């Protein structure tokens, strides 16, 4: 297999026209996310995501253009040139290097995978052969490309980051560590100018292909590590799916950061503030160490730079053996000799032992440059299902922090609130009991949180429709319960703040 990449150049009108004709052919054949699902069916489609190709091969035994494209680009099987001619402008694809010719057959030089955009866009993500799904082991392996230079396609981490990214318009956006270009592609929807960086020059070339084939505006591409390629430039949005894996050494550029422990993620977070415009966001995925004698929350909280609000969500924790095994499999080390595998496993455990690491956390970090003297820093664990996309939820979280920061208790009681949409109340207790043991409010949108409340909290939330100030609602509850309204007003603001902070209640009117 060749290591060469396609040579599409958006600055060349002829090359751009050939790419446009290729994109038109992909659309005409319905080589899209929806088209694939309809052709393959859900079981074969899901099997393909697990790097199992037999069901997809069985589903593409006909001669339609869509079946041909699936075999070429997804299954990476050679097809007869005559058959390819019915699906693609083969001469254009050969000229730009999307395809290579082997006698009477043609084969793909890169993986081209349909990807559905958030507003139903038909996009395509380019990656190295065998690296679209399932890690570097991939469908057919990575050919002759040096494994340290591999460029992977879209995985769960990529879609997670895209889903949590704030959708607010931005003048300048930075995709740091762009890989196949998927975050730059998303950023192109709402940013006037997109810069994409990567330490791996192959990644920059593949990101350019992803953008060009998807019909997006080209990004400014720069080679280098972390913020080095952008100097002192500032942005309204920074996104990064960095090489966050905590590993002994830096064997694979796409995943290993080359710094000790979680230093790469810490460095990225700490340096981000200097590259954010006022009000700008930095959003990234990260791993962090759980170290003996230290709370992980304190560890990550110490990373947050001055002048930034932060929201850190730990989504998963793995003990060091689970973590090492995951990434040993990712690198294909489980297919080496038992002695070599054991030696590499030992190296991972030696690294963790030297650092006092007992587990590794994975999650999301969002910074917003607020300039606040008393920044809002929320560090929490939330391993439960959420509703993606979460970009608007992230915006709402920081808006609520602003509201709570500027609103004292007197203003809070004068404020008006509305119960958020799709919040339900659950009463928990023994069957037949006269009163519930406790009441739970549960969200069915966004973070899908659940929180216990007392009778007052449940009654307060239930009547919040924005029409009455909080203080008057509490006075009415006090009268119903026979309580002193002054005492109730004194002890309830903390509960209201909690319900606002977690998104159960929304401020309305001039206070919102």
mmCIF file with all atom_site columns, N, CA and C in Angstrom, residues 247-272:
data_model
loop_
_atom_site.group_PDB
_atom_site.id
_atom_site.type_symbol
_atom_site.label_atom_id
_atom_site.label_alt_id
_atom_site.label_comp_id
_atom_site.label_asym_id
_atom_site.label_entity_id
_atom_site.label_seq_id
_atom_site.pdbx_PDB_ins_code
_atom_site.Cartn_x
_atom_site.Cartn_y
_atom_site.Cartn_z
_atom_site.occupancy
_atom_site.B_iso_or_equiv
_atom_site.pdbx_formal_charge
_atom_site.auth_seq_id
_atom_site.auth_comp_id
_atom_site.auth_asym_id
_atom_site.auth_atom_id
_atom_site.pdbx_PDB_model_num
ATOM 1  N N  . UNK A 1 247 ? 1.245  7.689  29.094 1.00 0.00 ? 247 UNK A N  1
ATOM 2  C CA . UNK A 1 247 ? 1.950  6.479  28.664 1.00 0.00 ? 247 UNK A CA 1
ATOM 3  C C  . UNK A 1 247 ? 3.441  6.617  28.915 1.00 0.00 ? 247 UNK A C  1
ATOM 4  N N  . UNK A 1 248 ? 4.166  5.492  28.956 1.00 0.00 ? 248 UNK A N  1
ATOM 5  C CA . UNK A 1 248 ? 5.629  5.552  29.060 1.00 0.00 ? 248 UNK A CA 1
ATOM 6  C C  . UNK A 1 248 ? 6.234  5.791  27.680 1.00 0.00 ? 248 UNK A C  1
ATOM 7  N N  . UNK A 1 249 ? 6.639  7.000  27.404 1.00 0.00 ? 249 UNK A N  1
ATOM 8  C CA . UNK A 1 249 ? 7.191  7.304  26.088 1.00 0.00 ? 249 UNK A CA 1
ATOM 9  C C  . UNK A 1 249 ? 6.154  7.901  25.174 1.00 0.00 ? 249 UNK A C  1
ATOM 10 N N  . UNK A 1 250 ? 6.545  8.110  23.910 1.00 0.00 ? 250 UNK A N  1
ATOM 11 C CA . UNK A 1 250 ? 5.673  8.751  22.923 1.00 0.00 ? 250 UNK A CA 1
ATOM 12 C C  . UNK A 1 250 ? 5.772  7.981  21.612 1.00 0.00 ? 250 UNK A C  1
ATOM 13 N N  . UNK A 1 251 ? 5.268  6.749  21.622 1.00 0.00 ? 251 UNK A N  1
ATOM 14 C CA . UNK A 1 251 ? 5.389  5.897  20.436 1.00 0.00 ? 251 UNK A CA 1
ATOM 15 C C  . UNK A 1 251 ? 4.478  6.355  19.300 1.00 0.00 ? 251 UNK A C  1
ATOM 16 N N  . UNK A 1 252 ? 3.268  6.790  19.645 1.00 0.00 ? 252 UNK A N  1
ATOM 17 C CA . UNK A 1 252 ? 2.262  7.088  18.628 1.00 0.00 ? 252 UNK A CA 1
ATOM 18 C C  . UNK A 1 252 ? 1.823  8.542  18.755 1.00 0.00 ? 252 UNK A C  1
ATOM 19 N N  . UNK A 1 253 ? 2.096  9.334  17.709 1.00 0.00 ? 253 UNK A N  1
ATOM 20 C CA . UNK A 1 253 ? 1.850  10.769 17.761 1.00 0.00 ? 253 UNK A CA 1
ATOM 21 C C  . UNK A 1 253 ? 0.386  11.090 18.010 1.00 0.00 ? 253 UNK A C  1
ATOM 22 N N  . UNK A 1 254 ? -0.520 10.277 17.442 1.00 0.00 ? 254 UNK A N  1
ATOM 23 C CA . UNK A 1 254 ? -1.939 10.615 17.538 1.00 0.00 ? 254 UNK A CA 1
ATOM 24 C C  . UNK A 1 254 ? -2.494 10.485 18.948 1.00 0.00 ? 254 UNK A C  1
ATOM 25 N N  . UNK A 1 255 ? -1.769 9.797  19.861 1.00 0.00 ? 255 UNK A N  1
ATOM 26 C CA . UNK A 1 255 ? -2.337 9.581  21.195 1.00 0.00 ? 255 UNK A CA 1
ATOM 27 C C  . UNK A 1 255 ? -1.390 9.915  22.333 1.00 0.00 ? 255 UNK A C  1
ATOM 28 N N  . UNK A 1 256 ? -0.058 9.788  22.144 1.00 0.00 ? 256 UNK A N  1
ATOM 29 C CA . UNK A 1 256 ? 0.916  9.950  23.231 1.00 0.00 ? 256 UNK A CA 1
ATOM 30 C C  . UNK A 1 256 ? 1.503  11.363 23.186 1.00 0.00 ? 256 UNK A C  1
ATOM 31 N N  . UNK A 1 257 ? 1.338  12.090 24.294 1.00 0.00 ? 257 UNK A N  1
ATOM 32 C CA . UNK A 1 257 ? 1.755  13.489 24.294 1.00 0.00 ? 257 UNK A CA 1
ATOM 33 C C  . UNK A 1 257 ? 3.243  13.717 24.426 1.00 0.00 ? 257 UNK A C  1
ATOM 34 N N  . UNK A 1 258 ? 3.988  12.730 24.919 1.00 0.00 ? 258 UNK A N  1
ATOM 35 C CA . UNK A 1 258 ? 5.429  12.887 25.020 1.00 0.00 ? 258 UNK A CA 1
ATOM 36 C C  . UNK A 1 258 ? 5.883  13.611 26.264 1.00 0.00 ? 258 UNK A C  1
ATOM 37 N N  . UNK A 1 259 ? 4.947  13.998 27.142 1.00 0.00 ? 259 UNK A N  1
ATOM 38 C CA . UNK A 1 259 ? 5.310  14.598 28.418 1.00 0.00 ? 259 UNK A CA 1
ATOM 39 C C  . UNK A 1 259 ? 5.010  13.589 29.528 1.00 0.00 ? 259 UNK A C  1
ATOM 40 N N  . UNK A 1 260 ? 5.602  13.787 30.674 1.00 0.00 ? 260 UNK A N  1
ATOM 41 C CA . UNK A 1 260 ? 5.389  12.858 31.771 1.00 0.00 ? 260 UNK A CA 1
ATOM 42 C C  . UNK A 1 260 ? 3.996  12.978 32.366 1.00 0.00 ? 260 UNK A C  1
ATOM 43 N N  . UNK A 1 261 ? 3.390  11.833 32.675 1.00 0.00 ? 261 UNK A N  1
ATOM 44 C CA . UNK A 1 261 ? 2.092  11.833 33.341 1.00 0.00 ? 261 UNK A CA 1
ATOM 45 C C  . UNK A 1 261 ? 1.048  12.622 32.573 1.00 0.00 ? 261 UNK A C  1
ATOM 46 N N  . UNK A 1 262 ? 0.315  13.489 33.308 1.00 0.00 ? 262 UNK A N  1
ATOM 47 C CA . UNK A 1 262 ? -0.713 14.307 32.667 1.00 0.00 ? 262 UNK A CA 1
ATOM 48 C C  . UNK A 1 262 ? -0.230 15.726 32.396 1.00 0.00 ? 262 UNK A C  1
ATOM 49 N N  . UNK A 1 263 ? 1.088  15.889 32.265 1.00 0.00 ? 263 UNK A N  1
ATOM 50 C CA . UNK A 1 263 ? 1.656  17.226 32.081 1.00 0.00 ? 263 UNK A CA 1
ATOM 51 C C  . UNK A 1 263 ? 1.188  17.892 30.791 1.00 0.00 ? 263 UNK A C  1
ATOM 52 N N  . UNK A 1 264 ? 0.947  17.121 29.734 1.00 0.00 ? 264 UNK A N  1
ATOM 53 C CA . UNK A 1 264 ? 0.523  17.750 28.485 1.00 0.00 ? 264 UNK A CA 1
ATOM 54 C C  . UNK A 1 264 ? -0.835 18.424 28.665 1.00 0.00 ? 264 UNK A C  1
ATOM 55 N N  . UNK A 1 265 ? -1.782 17.721 29.277 1.00 0.00 ? 265 UNK A N  1
ATOM 56 C CA . UNK A 1 265 ? -3.105 18.311 29.486 1.00 0.00 ? 265 UNK A CA 1
ATOM 57 C C  . UNK A 1 265 ? -3.022 19.508 30.427 1.00 0.00 ? 265 UNK A C  1
ATOM 58 N N  . UNK A 1 266 ? -2.225 19.377 31.480 1.00 0.00 ? 266 UNK A N  1
ATOM 59 C CA . UNK A 1 266 ? -2.050 20.506 32.410 1.00 0.00 ? 266 UNK A CA 1
ATOM 60 C C  . UNK A 1 266 ? -1.474 21.717 31.690 1.00 0.00 ? 266 UNK A C  1
ATOM 61 N N  . UNK A 1 267 ? -0.449 21.495 30.879 1.00 0.00 ? 267 UNK A N  1
ATOM 62 C CA . UNK A 1 267 ? 0.183  22.597 30.156 1.00 0.00 ? 267 UNK A CA 1
ATOM 63 C C  . UNK A 1 267 ? -0.791 23.264 29.206 1.00 0.00 ? 267 UNK A C  1
ATOM 64 N N  . UNK A 1 268 ? -1.557 22.457 28.492 1.00 0.00 ? 268 UNK A N  1
ATOM 65 C CA . UNK A 1 268 ? -2.518 23.005 27.538 1.00 0.00 ? 268 UNK A CA 1
ATOM 66 C C  . UNK A 1 268 ? -3.534 23.893 28.252 1.00 0.00 ? 268 UNK A C  1
ATOM 67 N N  . UNK A 1 269 ? -4.069 23.399 29.385 1.00 0.00 ? 269 UNK A N  1
ATOM 68 C CA . UNK A 1 269 ? -5.059 24.177 30.131 1.00 0.00 ? 269 UNK A CA 1
ATOM 69 C C  . UNK A 1 269 ? -4.435 25.463 30.661 1.00 0.00 ? 269 UNK A C  1
ATOM 70 N N  . UNK A 1 270 ? -3.252 25.368 31.249 1.00 0.00 ? 270 UNK A N  1
ATOM 71 C CA . UNK A 1 270 ? -2.646 26.541 31.861 1.00 0.00 ? 270 UNK A CA 1
ATOM 72 C C  . UNK A 1 270 ? -2.259 27.600 30.840 1.00 0.00 ? 270 UNK A C  1
ATOM 73 N N  . UNK A 1 271 ? -1.897 27.192 29.637 1.00 0.00 ? 271 UNK A N  1
ATOM 74 C CA . UNK A 1 271 ? -1.488 28.161 28.616 1.00 0.00 ? 271 UNK A CA 1
ATOM 75 C C  . UNK A 1 271 ? -2.654 28.731 27.826 1.00 0.00 ? 271 UNK A C  1
ATOM 76 N N  . UNK A 1 272 ? -3.836 28.128 27.973 1.00 0.00 ? 272 UNK A N  1
ATOM 77 C CA . UNK A 1 272 ? -4.967 28.519 27.129 1.00 0.00 ? 272 UNK A CA 1
ATOM 78 C C  . UNK A 1 272 ? -5.401 29.958 27.367 1.00 0.00 ? 272 UNK A C  1
#
